[in-house]
Amino acid sequence: MESVEDKIFSVSEFIYLLNIGLKSSKAKIIGEVTEVKISSLGHVYFTLKDEKDGAVINCIIWKTRYNLYGIRLETGMKILASGYPEIYAPLGKLSFIAETIELSGAGELKKQYD
């Protein structure tokens, strides 16, 4: 019987397996929005940047979820995003799939309500 270590995977199979594992790595990340692009389908692609060392991660929030939260992402906003990492197979690109977004800090929330 062939062990997993001996199996040869296609690139697609391997990325599929990685994404299964990555989906269980749910996390909350906080950062400053540095880029925002809305696709023709309404999905929102944005980048979060760490204030301390400048590390960045590409993020996506799907249209239906984005519309739920009533926040219009703009460059310079500090937000908290909850979700999981995923590799987009056609580009081999890692992104953070945001399931929720919220403004960071009570002051920011109050500013939005006012």
mmCIF file of C-alpha atoms in Angstrom:
data_model
loop_
_atom_site.group_PDB
_atom_site.id
_atom_site.type_symbol
_atom_site.label_atom_id
_atom_site.label_comp_id
_atom_site.label_asym_id
_atom_site.label_seq_id
_atom_site.Cartn_x
_atom_site.Cartn_y
_atom_site.Cartn_z
ATOM 1 C CA MET A 1 0.000 0.000 0.000
ATOM 2 C CA GLU A 2 1.324 3.424 -1.018
ATOM 3 C CA SER A 3 1.918 5.903 1.819
ATOM 4 C CA VAL A 4 0.990 9.563 1.497
ATOM 5 C CA GLU A 5 4.707 10.444 1.499
ATOM 6 C CA ASP A 6 5.245 8.227 -1.571
ATOM 7 C CA LYS A 7 2.208 9.444 -3.530
ATOM 8 C CA ILE A 8 2.865 11.829 -6.380
ATOM 9 C CA PHE A 9 0.311 14.639 -6.579
ATOM 10 C CA SER A 10 -0.562 16.868 -9.482
ATOM 11 C CA VAL A 11 -0.207 20.578 -8.695
ATOM 12 C CA SER A 12 -4.007 20.923 -8.560
ATOM 13 C CA GLU A 13 -4.373 17.979 -6.174
ATOM 14 C CA PHE A 14 -1.663 19.345 -3.896
ATOM 15 C CA ILE A 15 -3.172 22.845 -3.770
ATOM 16 C CA TYR A 16 -6.574 21.287 -3.075
ATOM 17 C CA LEU A 17 -5.091 19.388 -0.111
ATOM 18 C CA LEU A 18 -3.315 22.517 1.131
ATOM 19 C CA ASN A 19 -6.556 24.504 1.001
ATOM 20 C CA ILE A 20 -8.356 21.863 3.065
ATOM 21 C CA GLY A 21 -5.703 22.302 5.761
ATOM 22 C CA LEU A 22 -5.567 26.091 5.439
ATOM 23 C CA LYS A 23 -9.332 26.432 5.860
ATOM 24 C CA SER A 24 -8.965 25.051 9.385
ATOM 25 C CA SER A 25 -6.509 27.893 10.150
ATOM 26 C CA LYS A 26 -9.221 30.454 10.878
ATOM 27 C CA ALA A 27 -7.890 33.675 12.334
ATOM 28 C CA LYS A 28 -8.621 37.301 13.102
ATOM 29 C CA ILE A 29 -6.147 39.777 11.667
ATOM 30 C CA ILE A 30 -5.889 43.507 12.168
ATOM 31 C CA GLY A 31 -4.271 45.977 9.838
ATOM 32 C CA GLU A 32 -4.531 49.076 7.719
ATOM 33 C CA VAL A 33 -6.276 48.891 4.366
ATOM 34 C CA THR A 34 -3.776 49.976 1.705
ATOM 35 C CA GLU A 35 -5.550 49.061 -1.542
ATOM 36 C CA VAL A 36 -9.175 48.407 -2.425
ATOM 37 C CA LYS A 37 -10.485 47.068 -5.751
ATOM 38 C CA ILE A 38 -14.091 46.088 -6.404
ATOM 39 C CA SER A 39 -14.532 43.533 -9.175
ATOM 40 C CA SER A 40 -17.252 43.728 -11.811
ATOM 41 C CA LEU A 41 -19.083 41.029 -9.821
ATOM 42 C CA GLY A 42 -18.916 43.106 -6.631
ATOM 43 C CA HIS A 43 -16.276 41.054 -4.786
ATOM 44 C CA VAL A 44 -13.798 43.234 -2.907
ATOM 45 C CA TYR A 45 -10.051 42.680 -3.140
ATOM 46 C CA PHE A 46 -7.988 44.577 -0.595
ATOM 47 C CA THR A 47 -4.600 44.562 1.077
ATOM 48 C CA LEU A 48 -4.007 44.726 4.821
ATOM 49 C CA LYS A 49 -0.726 46.145 6.080
ATOM 50 C CA ASP A 50 0.847 45.676 9.499
ATOM 51 C CA GLU A 51 1.610 49.003 11.163
ATOM 52 C CA LYS A 52 4.690 47.636 12.952
ATOM 53 C CA ASP A 53 6.803 46.109 10.208
ATOM 54 C CA GLY A 54 4.948 46.779 6.967
ATOM 55 C CA ALA A 55 4.045 43.121 6.294
ATOM 56 C CA VAL A 56 1.123 42.822 3.871
ATOM 57 C CA ILE A 57 -1.479 40.209 2.993
ATOM 58 C CA ASN A 58 -3.879 40.190 0.067
ATOM 59 C CA CYS A 59 -7.496 39.737 1.132
ATOM 60 C CA ILE A 60 -10.844 39.041 -0.485
ATOM 61 C CA ILE A 61 -14.361 39.461 0.827
ATOM 62 C CA TRP A 62 -17.139 38.102 -1.351
ATOM 63 C CA LYS A 63 -19.908 40.513 -2.416
ATOM 64 C CA THR A 64 -22.678 38.993 -0.278
ATOM 65 C CA ARG A 65 -20.585 39.189 2.892
ATOM 66 C CA TYR A 66 -19.237 42.661 2.073
ATOM 67 C CA ASN A 67 -22.750 44.029 1.709
ATOM 68 C CA LEU A 68 -23.769 42.569 5.099
ATOM 69 C CA TYR A 69 -21.423 44.735 7.151
ATOM 70 C CA GLY A 70 -22.263 48.223 5.884
ATOM 71 C CA ILE A 71 -18.602 49.259 5.799
ATOM 72 C CA ARG A 72 -17.201 50.741 2.609
ATOM 73 C CA LEU A 73 -13.515 49.902 2.717
ATOM 74 C CA GLU A 74 -11.180 52.798 2.025
ATOM 75 C CA THR A 75 -7.418 53.208 2.028
ATOM 76 C CA GLY A 76 -6.154 54.118 5.504
ATOM 77 C CA MET A 77 -8.938 52.413 7.473
ATOM 78 C CA LYS A 78 -7.854 50.145 10.318
ATOM 79 C CA ILE A 79 -9.971 47.005 10.329
ATOM 80 C CA LEU A 80 -10.288 43.606 11.942
ATOM 81 C CA ALA A 81 -10.961 40.794 9.470
ATOM 82 C CA SER A 82 -11.942 37.247 10.407
ATOM 83 C CA GLY A 83 -11.468 34.414 7.966
ATOM 84 C CA TYR A 84 -8.986 31.889 6.616
ATOM 85 C CA PRO A 85 -6.097 31.668 4.141
ATOM 86 C CA GLU A 86 -6.545 30.097 0.717
ATOM 87 C CA ILE A 87 -4.360 29.480 -2.326
ATOM 88 C CA TYR A 88 -5.921 30.490 -5.650
ATOM 89 C CA ALA A 89 -4.732 27.625 -7.840
ATOM 90 C CA PRO A 90 -4.641 29.330 -11.283
ATOM 91 C CA LEU A 91 -2.153 31.914 -9.961
ATOM 92 C CA GLY A 92 -0.608 30.025 -7.043
ATOM 93 C CA LYS A 93 -1.451 33.081 -4.953
ATOM 94 C CA LEU A 94 -2.189 33.076 -1.229
ATOM 95 C CA SER A 95 -5.026 35.314 -0.054
ATOM 96 C CA PHE A 96 -6.946 35.784 3.174
ATOM 97 C CA ILE A 97 -10.658 35.114 2.627
ATOM 98 C CA ALA A 98 -12.462 37.504 4.962
ATOM 99 C CA GLU A 99 -15.754 36.207 6.281
ATOM 100 C CA THR A 100 -16.321 39.263 8.476
ATOM 101 C CA ILE A 101 -14.893 42.765 8.619
ATOM 102 C CA GLU A 102 -15.261 45.439 11.257
ATOM 103 C CA LEU A 103 -13.690 48.774 11.961
ATOM 104 C CA SER A 104 -11.037 48.641 14.647
ATOM 105 C CA GLY A 105 -11.719 50.656 17.789
ATOM 106 C CA ALA A 106 -14.868 52.178 19.259
ATOM 107 C CA GLY A 107 -13.885 55.630 18.002
ATOM 108 C CA GLU A 108 -13.976 54.445 14.411
ATOM 109 C CA LEU A 109 -17.374 52.804 14.874
ATOM 110 C CA LYS A 110 -18.787 55.984 16.414
ATOM 111 C CA LYS A 111 -17.404 58.055 13.523
ATOM 112 C CA GLN A 112 -19.182 55.768 11.035
ATOM 113 C CA TYR A 113 -22.513 55.996 12.892
ATOM 114 C CA ASP A 114 -22.300 59.800 13.086
#
